[in-house]
JSON list of C-alpha atoms in Angstrom, two decimals:
[
{"chain": "O", "resi": 1, "resn": "ILE", "atom": "CA", "xyz": [0.14, -0.11, -0.09]},
{"chain": "O", "resi": 2, "resn": "ARG", "atom": "CA", "xyz": [2.71, 2.41, 1.01]},
{"chain": "O", "resi": 3, "resn": "MET", "atom": "CA", "xyz": [4.54, 1.92, -2.32]},
{"chain": "O", "resi": 4, "resn": "GLN", "atom": "CA", "xyz": [1.51, 2.39, -4.34]},
{"chain": "O", "resi": 5, "resn": "MET", "atom": "CA", "xyz": [1.03, 5.81, -2.43]},
{"chain": "O", "resi": 6, "resn": "ILE", "atom": "CA", "xyz": [4.50, 6.83, -3.10]},
{"chain": "O", "resi": 7, "resn": "MET", "atom": "CA", "xyz": [4.11, 5.84, -6.77]},
{"chain": "O", "resi": 8, "resn": "ASP", "atom": "CA", "xyz": [0.77, 7.86, -7.14]},
{"chain": "O", "resi": 9, "resn": "SER", "atom": "CA", "xyz": [2.51, 10.70, -5.08]},
{"chain": "O", "resi": 10, "resn": "LEU", "atom": "CA", "xyz": [5.59, 10.67, -7.70]},
{"chain": "O", "resi": 11, "resn": "LYS", "atom": "CA", "xyz": [3.18, 10.88, -10.57]},
{"chain": "O", "resi": 12, "resn": "LEU", "atom": "CA", "xyz": [1.56, 14.01, -9.11]},
{"chain": "O", "resi": 13, "resn": "PHE", "atom": "CA", "xyz": [5.18, 15.58, -8.46]},
{"chain": "O", "resi": 14, "resn": "PHE", "atom": "CA", "xyz": [6.12, 14.82, -12.19]},
{"chain": "O", "resi": 15, "resn": "SER", "atom": "CA", "xyz": [2.97, 16.38, -13.34]},
{"chain": "O", "resi": 16, "resn": "ASN", "atom": "CA", "xyz": [3.84, 19.35, -11.41]},
{"chain": "O", "resi": 17, "resn": "PRO", "atom": "CA", "xyz": [7.81, 19.40, -11.01]},
{"chain": "O", "resi": 18, "resn": "TYR", "atom": "CA", "xyz": [8.73, 23.06, -10.37]},
{"chain": "O", "resi": 19, "resn": "PHE", "atom": "CA", "xyz": [6.01, 24.43, -7.93]},
{"chain": "O", "resi": 20, "resn": "GLY", "atom": "CA", "xyz": [3.97, 21.65, -6.92]},
{"chain": "O", "resi": 21, "resn": "VAL", "atom": "CA", "xyz": [0.22, 21.56, -6.32]},
{"chain": "O", "resi": 22, "resn": "GLY", "atom": "CA", "xyz": [0.27, 24.00, -3.43]},
{"chain": "O", "resi": 23, "resn": "TYR", "atom": "CA", "xyz": [1.09, 23.26, 0.37]},
{"chain": "O", "resi": 24, "resn": "GLY", "atom": "CA", "xyz": [-1.52, 21.64, 2.17]},
{"chain": "O", "resi": 25, "resn": "THR", "atom": "CA", "xyz": [-3.56, 20.65, -1.23]},
{"chain": "O", "resi": 26, "resn": "PHE", "atom": "CA", "xyz": [-2.17, 17.12, -1.65]},
{"chain": "O", "resi": 27, "resn": "SER", "atom": "CA", "xyz": [-5.41, 15.49, -0.51]},
{"chain": "O", "resi": 28, "resn": "LEU", "atom": "CA", "xyz": [-7.27, 17.60, -3.06]},
{"chain": "O", "resi": 29, "resn": "ASN", "atom": "CA", "xyz": [-5.29, 16.16, -5.97]},
{"chain": "O", "resi": 30, "resn": "ALA", "atom": "CA", "xyz": [-4.46, 12.68, -4.95]},
{"chain": "O", "resi": 31, "resn": "ASP", "atom": "CA", "xyz": [-6.78, 10.07, -3.60]},
{"chain": "O", "resi": 32, "resn": "LEU", "atom": "CA", "xyz": [-5.71, 6.59, -3.56]},
{"chain": "O", "resi": 33, "resn": "VAL", "atom": "CA", "xyz": [-8.17, 3.83, -3.16]},
{"chain": "O", "resi": 34, "resn": "VAL", "atom": "CA", "xyz": [-6.78, 0.71, -1.23]},
{"chain": "O", "resi": 35, "resn": "GLN", "atom": "CA", "xyz": [-8.86, -2.50, -1.06]},
{"chain": "O", "resi": 36, "resn": "LEU", "atom": "CA", "xyz": [-7.95, -4.37, 2.25]},
{"chain": "O", "resi": 37, "resn": "THR", "atom": "CA", "xyz": [-7.86, -7.95, 2.46]},
{"chain": "O", "resi": 38, "resn": "GLY", "atom": "CA", "xyz": [-11.30, -7.95, 4.16]},
{"chain": "O", "resi": 39, "resn": "GLY", "atom": "CA", "xyz": [-12.94, -6.34, 1.07]},
{"chain": "O", "resi": 40, "resn": "THR", "atom": "CA", "xyz": [-13.28, -2.67, 2.82]},
{"chain": "O", "resi": 41, "resn": "LYS", "atom": "CA", "xyz": [-12.08, 0.08, 0.51]},
{"chain": "O", "resi": 42, "resn": "VAL", "atom": "CA", "xyz": [-10.08, 2.94, 2.13]},
{"chain": "O", "resi": 43, "resn": "TYR", "atom": "CA", "xyz": [-9.42, 6.40, 0.71]},
{"chain": "O", "resi": 44, "resn": "VAL", "atom": "CA", "xyz": [-5.83, 7.28, 1.61]},
{"chain": "O", "resi": 45, "resn": "ASN", "atom": "CA", "xyz": [-4.58, 10.85, 0.63]},
{"chain": "O", "resi": 46, "resn": "SER", "atom": "CA", "xyz": [-0.98, 10.80, 2.18]},
{"chain": "O", "resi": 47, "resn": "PRO", "atom": "CA", "xyz": [2.21, 8.87, 1.07]},
{"chain": "O", "resi": 48, "resn": "HIS", "atom": "CA", "xyz": [3.60, 8.74, 4.45]},
{"chain": "O", "resi": 49, "resn": "ASN", "atom": "CA", "xyz": [6.86, 9.99, 3.26]},
{"chain": "O", "resi": 50, "resn": "ALA", "atom": "CA", "xyz": [7.52, 13.78, 4.06]},
{"chain": "O", "resi": 51, "resn": "LEU", "atom": "CA", "xyz": [9.92, 14.16, 1.36]},
{"chain": "O", "resi": 52, "resn": "ILE", "atom": "CA", "xyz": [7.51, 13.07, -1.57]},
{"chain": "O", "resi": 53, "resn": "LEU", "atom": "CA", "xyz": [4.85, 14.87, 0.16]},
{"chain": "O", "resi": 54, "resn": "LEU", "atom": "CA", "xyz": [6.83, 18.18, 0.05]},
{"chain": "O", "resi": 55, "resn": "ALA", "atom": "CA", "xyz": [7.97, 17.45, -3.58]},
{"chain": "O", "resi": 56, "resn": "ALA", "atom": "CA", "xyz": [4.38, 16.97, -4.50]},
{"chain": "O", "resi": 57, "resn": "GLU", "atom": "CA", "xyz": [3.25, 19.77, -2.81]},
{"chain": "O", "resi": 58, "resn": "LEU", "atom": "CA", "xyz": [5.85, 22.46, -3.08]},
{"chain": "O", "resi": 59, "resn": "GLY", "atom": "CA", "xyz": [7.92, 21.10, -6.00]},
{"chain": "O", "resi": 60, "resn": "ALA", "atom": "CA", "xyz": [11.74, 21.02, -6.79]},
{"chain": "O", "resi": 61, "resn": "LEU", "atom": "CA", "xyz": [11.94, 24.65, -5.91]},
{"chain": "O", "resi": 62, "resn": "GLY", "atom": "CA", "xyz": [10.24, 23.94, -2.67]},
{"chain": "O", "resi": 63, "resn": "VAL", "atom": "CA", "xyz": [12.14, 20.82, -1.67]},
{"chain": "O", "resi": 64, "resn": "ILE", "atom": "CA", "xyz": [15.50, 22.81, -2.17]},
{"chain": "O", "resi": 65, "resn": "SER", "atom": "CA", "xyz": [14.18, 25.75, -0.17]},
{"chain": "O", "resi": 66, "resn": "VAL", "atom": "CA", "xyz": [12.97, 23.32, 2.54]},
{"chain": "O", "resi": 67, "resn": "PHE", "atom": "CA", "xyz": [16.65, 21.62, 2.56]},
{"chain": "O", "resi": 68, "resn": "PHE", "atom": "CA", "xyz": [18.27, 24.85, 2.61]},
{"chain": "O", "resi": 69, "resn": "PHE", "atom": "CA", "xyz": [16.53, 26.29, 5.41]},
{"chain": "O", "resi": 70, "resn": "CYS", "atom": "CA", "xyz": [17.08, 23.07, 7.54]},
{"chain": "O", "resi": 71, "resn": "TYR", "atom": "CA", "xyz": [20.76, 23.23, 6.83]},
{"chain": "O", "resi": 72, "resn": "CYS", "atom": "CA", "xyz": [20.89, 26.77, 8.09]},
{"chain": "O", "resi": 73, "resn": "VAL", "atom": "CA", "xyz": [19.17, 26.21, 11.17]},
{"chain": "O", "resi": 74, "resn": "LEU", "atom": "CA", "xyz": [21.31, 23.29, 11.89]},
{"chain": "O", "resi": 75, "resn": "LYS", "atom": "CA", "xyz": [24.47, 25.30, 11.06]},
{"chain": "O", "resi": 76, "resn": "ASP", "atom": "CA", "xyz": [23.12, 27.82, 13.59]},
{"chain": "O", "resi": 77, "resn": "LEU", "atom": "CA", "xyz": [22.28, 25.45, 16.33]},
{"chain": "O", "resi": 78, "resn": "TYR", "atom": "CA", "xyz": [25.58, 23.92, 15.95]},
{"chain": "O", "resi": 79, "resn": "LYS", "atom": "CA", "xyz": [27.43, 27.49, 16.38]},
{"chain": "O", "resi": 80, "resn": "THR", "atom": "CA", "xyz": [25.30, 27.76, 19.46]},
{"chain": "O", "resi": 81, "resn": "MET", "atom": "CA", "xyz": [26.50, 24.45, 20.76]},
{"chain": "O", "resi": 82, "resn": "ILE", "atom": "CA", "xyz": [30.11, 25.11, 20.28]},
{"chain": "O", "resi": 83, "resn": "PHE", "atom": "CA", "xyz": [30.52, 28.99, 20.87]},
{"chain": "O", "resi": 84, "resn": "THR", "atom": "CA", "xyz": [28.05, 29.82, 23.42]},
{"chain": "O", "resi": 85, "resn": "ASN", "atom": "CA", "xyz": [28.82, 30.67, 27.29]},
{"chain": "O", "resi": 86, "resn": "SER", "atom": "CA", "xyz": [25.47, 29.76, 28.68]},
{"chain": "O", "resi": 87, "resn": "ASN", "atom": "CA", "xyz": [24.94, 26.25, 29.74]},
{"chain": "O", "resi": 88, "resn": "ILE", "atom": "CA", "xyz": [21.17, 26.77, 29.06]},
{"chain": "O", "resi": 89, "resn": "SER", "atom": "CA", "xyz": [21.39, 27.76, 25.64]},
{"chain": "O", "resi": 90, "resn": "ARG", "atom": "CA", "xyz": [24.08, 24.90, 24.86]},
{"chain": "O", "resi": 91, "resn": "SER", "atom": "CA", "xyz": [21.67, 22.49, 26.33]},
{"chain": "O", "resi": 92, "resn": "ILE", "atom": "CA", "xyz": [18.82, 23.83, 24.19]},
{"chain": "O", "resi": 93, "resn": "SER", "atom": "CA", "xyz": [20.88, 23.79, 21.23]},
{"chain": "O", "resi": 94, "resn": "SER", "atom": "CA", "xyz": [22.29, 20.33, 21.55]},
{"chain": "O", "resi": 95, "resn": "LEU", "atom": "CA", "xyz": [18.76, 18.92, 22.14]},
{"chain": "O", "resi": 96, "resn": "MET", "atom": "CA", "xyz": [17.35, 20.96, 19.05]},
{"chain": "O", "resi": 97, "resn": "PHE", "atom": "CA", "xyz": [20.21, 20.01, 17.13]},
{"chain": "O", "resi": 98, "resn": "SER", "atom": "CA", "xyz": [19.64, 15.94, 17.63]},
{"chain": "O", "resi": 99, "resn": "VAL", "atom": "CA", "xyz": [15.94, 16.44, 17.19]},
{"chain": "O", "resi": 100, "resn": "ILE", "atom": "CA", "xyz": [16.15, 17.86, 13.88]},
{"chain": "O", "resi": 101, "resn": "LEU", "atom": "CA", "xyz": [18.92, 15.45, 12.76]},
{"chain": "O", "resi": 102, "resn": "LEU", "atom": "CA", "xyz": [16.62, 12.64, 13.91]},
{"chain": "O", "resi": 103, "resn": "LEU", "atom": "CA", "xyz": [13.31, 14.03, 12.38]},
{"chain": "O", "resi": 104, "resn": "SER", "atom": "CA", "xyz": [15.38, 14.77, 9.00]},
{"chain": "O", "resi": 105, "resn": "PHE", "atom": "CA", "xyz": [15.87, 10.69, 8.82]},
{"chain": "O", "resi": 106, "resn": "ASP", "atom": "CA", "xyz": [12.31, 10.29, 10.01]},
{"chain": "O", "resi": 107, "resn": "GLN", "atom": "CA", "xyz": [10.85, 12.04, 7.29]},
{"chain": "O", "resi": 108, "resn": "LEU", "atom": "CA", "xyz": [11.65, 9.13, 4.93]},
{"chain": "O", "resi": 109, "resn": "VAL", "atom": "CA", "xyz": [9.13, 6.77, 6.56]},
{"chain": "O", "resi": 110, "resn": "SER", "atom": "CA", "xyz": [6.57, 9.33, 7.92]},
{"chain": "O", "resi": 111, "resn": "ASN", "atom": "CA", "xyz": [4.96, 12.83, 7.44]},
{"chain": "O", "resi": 112, "resn": "SER", "atom": "CA", "xyz": [7.07, 15.61, 8.38]},
{"chain": "O", "resi": 113, "resn": "PHE", "atom": "CA", "xyz": [7.38, 17.63, 11.53]},
{"chain": "O", "resi": 114, "resn": "PHE", "atom": "CA", "xyz": [9.00, 20.55, 10.26]},
{"chain": "O", "resi": 115, "resn": "PHE", "atom": "CA", "xyz": [6.11, 21.50, 7.80]},
{"chain": "O", "resi": 116, "resn": "PRO", "atom": "CA", "xyz": [3.24, 18.95, 8.79]},
{"chain": "O", "resi": 117, "resn": "PRO", "atom": "CA", "xyz": [0.30, 18.25, 6.69]},
{"chain": "O", "resi": 118, "resn": "PRO", "atom": "CA", "xyz": [-2.48, 20.76, 7.73]},
{"chain": "O", "resi": 119, "resn": "VAL", "atom": "CA", "xyz": [-4.85, 17.73, 8.23]},
{"chain": "O", "resi": 120, "resn": "GLU", "atom": "CA", "xyz": [-2.65, 16.23, 11.11]},
{"chain": "O", "resi": 121, "resn": "ARG", "atom": "CA", "xyz": [-3.47, 18.21, 14.06]},
{"chain": "O", "resi": 122, "resn": "SER", "atom": "CA", "xyz": [-1.49, 16.34, 16.53]},
{"chain": "O", "resi": 123, "resn": "ALA", "atom": "CA", "xyz": [1.71, 16.95, 14.21]},
{"chain": "O", "resi": 124, "resn": "VAL", "atom": "CA", "xyz": [0.72, 20.61, 13.81]},
{"chain": "O", "resi": 125, "resn": "GLN", "atom": "CA", "xyz": [0.97, 20.93, 17.53]},
{"chain": "O", "resi": 126, "resn": "LEU", "atom": "CA", "xyz": [4.32, 19.18, 17.93]},
{"chain": "O", "resi": 127, "resn": "SER", "atom": "CA", "xyz": [5.72, 21.23, 14.98]},
{"chain": "O", "resi": 128, "resn": "PHE", "atom": "CA", "xyz": [4.68, 24.36, 16.78]},
{"chain": "O", "resi": 129, "resn": "LEU", "atom": "CA", "xyz": [6.77, 23.26, 19.89]},
{"chain": "O", "resi": 130, "resn": "VAL", "atom": "CA", "xyz": [9.79, 22.04, 17.92]},
{"chain": "O", "resi": 131, "resn": "TRP", "atom": "CA", "xyz": [9.84, 25.47, 16.15]},
{"chain": "O", "resi": 132, "resn": "VAL", "atom": "CA", "xyz": [9.39, 27.44, 19.50]},
{"chain": "O", "resi": 133, "resn": "PHE", "atom": "CA", "xyz": [12.42, 25.43, 20.88]},
{"chain": "O", "resi": 134, "resn": "ILE", "atom": "CA", "xyz": [14.47, 26.17, 17.72]},
{"chain": "O", "resi": 135, "resn": "SER", "atom": "CA", "xyz": [13.38, 29.94, 17.89]},
{"chain": "O", "resi": 136, "resn": "VAL", "atom": "CA", "xyz": [14.63, 30.02, 21.85]},
{"chain": "O", "resi": 137, "resn": "ALA", "atom": "CA", "xyz": [17.93, 28.39, 20.83]},
{"chain": "O", "resi": 138, "resn": "LEU", "atom": "CA", "xyz": [18.75, 30.65, 18.03]},
{"chain": "O", "resi": 139, "resn": "SER", "atom": "CA", "xyz": [17.51, 33.72, 19.78]},
{"chain": "O", "resi": 140, "resn": "ASN", "atom": "CA", "xyz": [19.79, 33.28, 22.48]},
{"chain": "O", "resi": 141, "resn": "SER", "atom": "CA", "xyz": [22.53, 32.33, 20.02]},
{"chain": "O", "resi": 142, "resn": "ASN", "atom": "CA", "xyz": [22.17, 35.50, 17.99]},
{"chain": "O", "resi": 143, "resn": "SER", "atom": "CA", "xyz": [22.42, 37.76, 21.48]},
{"chain": "O", "resi": 144, "resn": "ASN", "atom": "CA", "xyz": [25.65, 35.67, 22.49]},
{"chain": "O", "resi": 145, "resn": "GLN", "atom": "CA", "xyz": [27.14, 36.53, 19.13]},
{"chain": "O", "resi": 146, "resn": "ASN", "atom": "CA", "xyz": [26.05, 40.29, 19.59]},
{"chain": "O", "resi": 147, "resn": "ASN", "atom": "CA", "xyz": [27.66, 40.35, 23.13]},
{"chain": "O", "resi": 148, "resn": "GLU", "atom": "CA", "xyz": [30.87, 38.70, 21.72]},
{"chain": "O", "resi": 149, "resn": "GLU", "atom": "CA", "xyz": [31.12, 41.21, 18.91]},
{"chain": "O", "resi": 150, "resn": "SER", "atom": "CA", "xyz": [30.74, 44.11, 21.31]},
{"chain": "O", "resi": 151, "resn": "ARG", "atom": "CA", "xyz": [33.43, 42.90, 23.80]},
{"chain": "O", "resi": 152, "resn": "ASN", "atom": "CA", "xyz": [35.86, 42.95, 20.82]}
]
């Protein structure tokens, strides 16, 4: 079932390769009917692969933007882990760096917690918390860098 959903999603991506079908509109453009062994038909509208979902919704330019954005966040969190004087900032940055790294690999087998599908409310709530922690870590990073520059 998962492979069939991925193939259906790839067809959607290749029909709109540059800009995708629009964020949050995957379910409007793809409904896969799956017949279970008991004979029940189920409508599935998620590939359960965040990279393919983002590719179908945002296109190649969107996926490149998401990768660049995640790279920049990871790079800033790493700088905070290494160069900060505050134990709290170092702890939060280390935690969020690890979480983002693990979530990056998790996107291969499940939907994204970075940019969750709008229909998954629990994922949206968790995503909100992840981005709050990232913003706290990076705001401390920026204030520490500003303090370092003013000392020199």
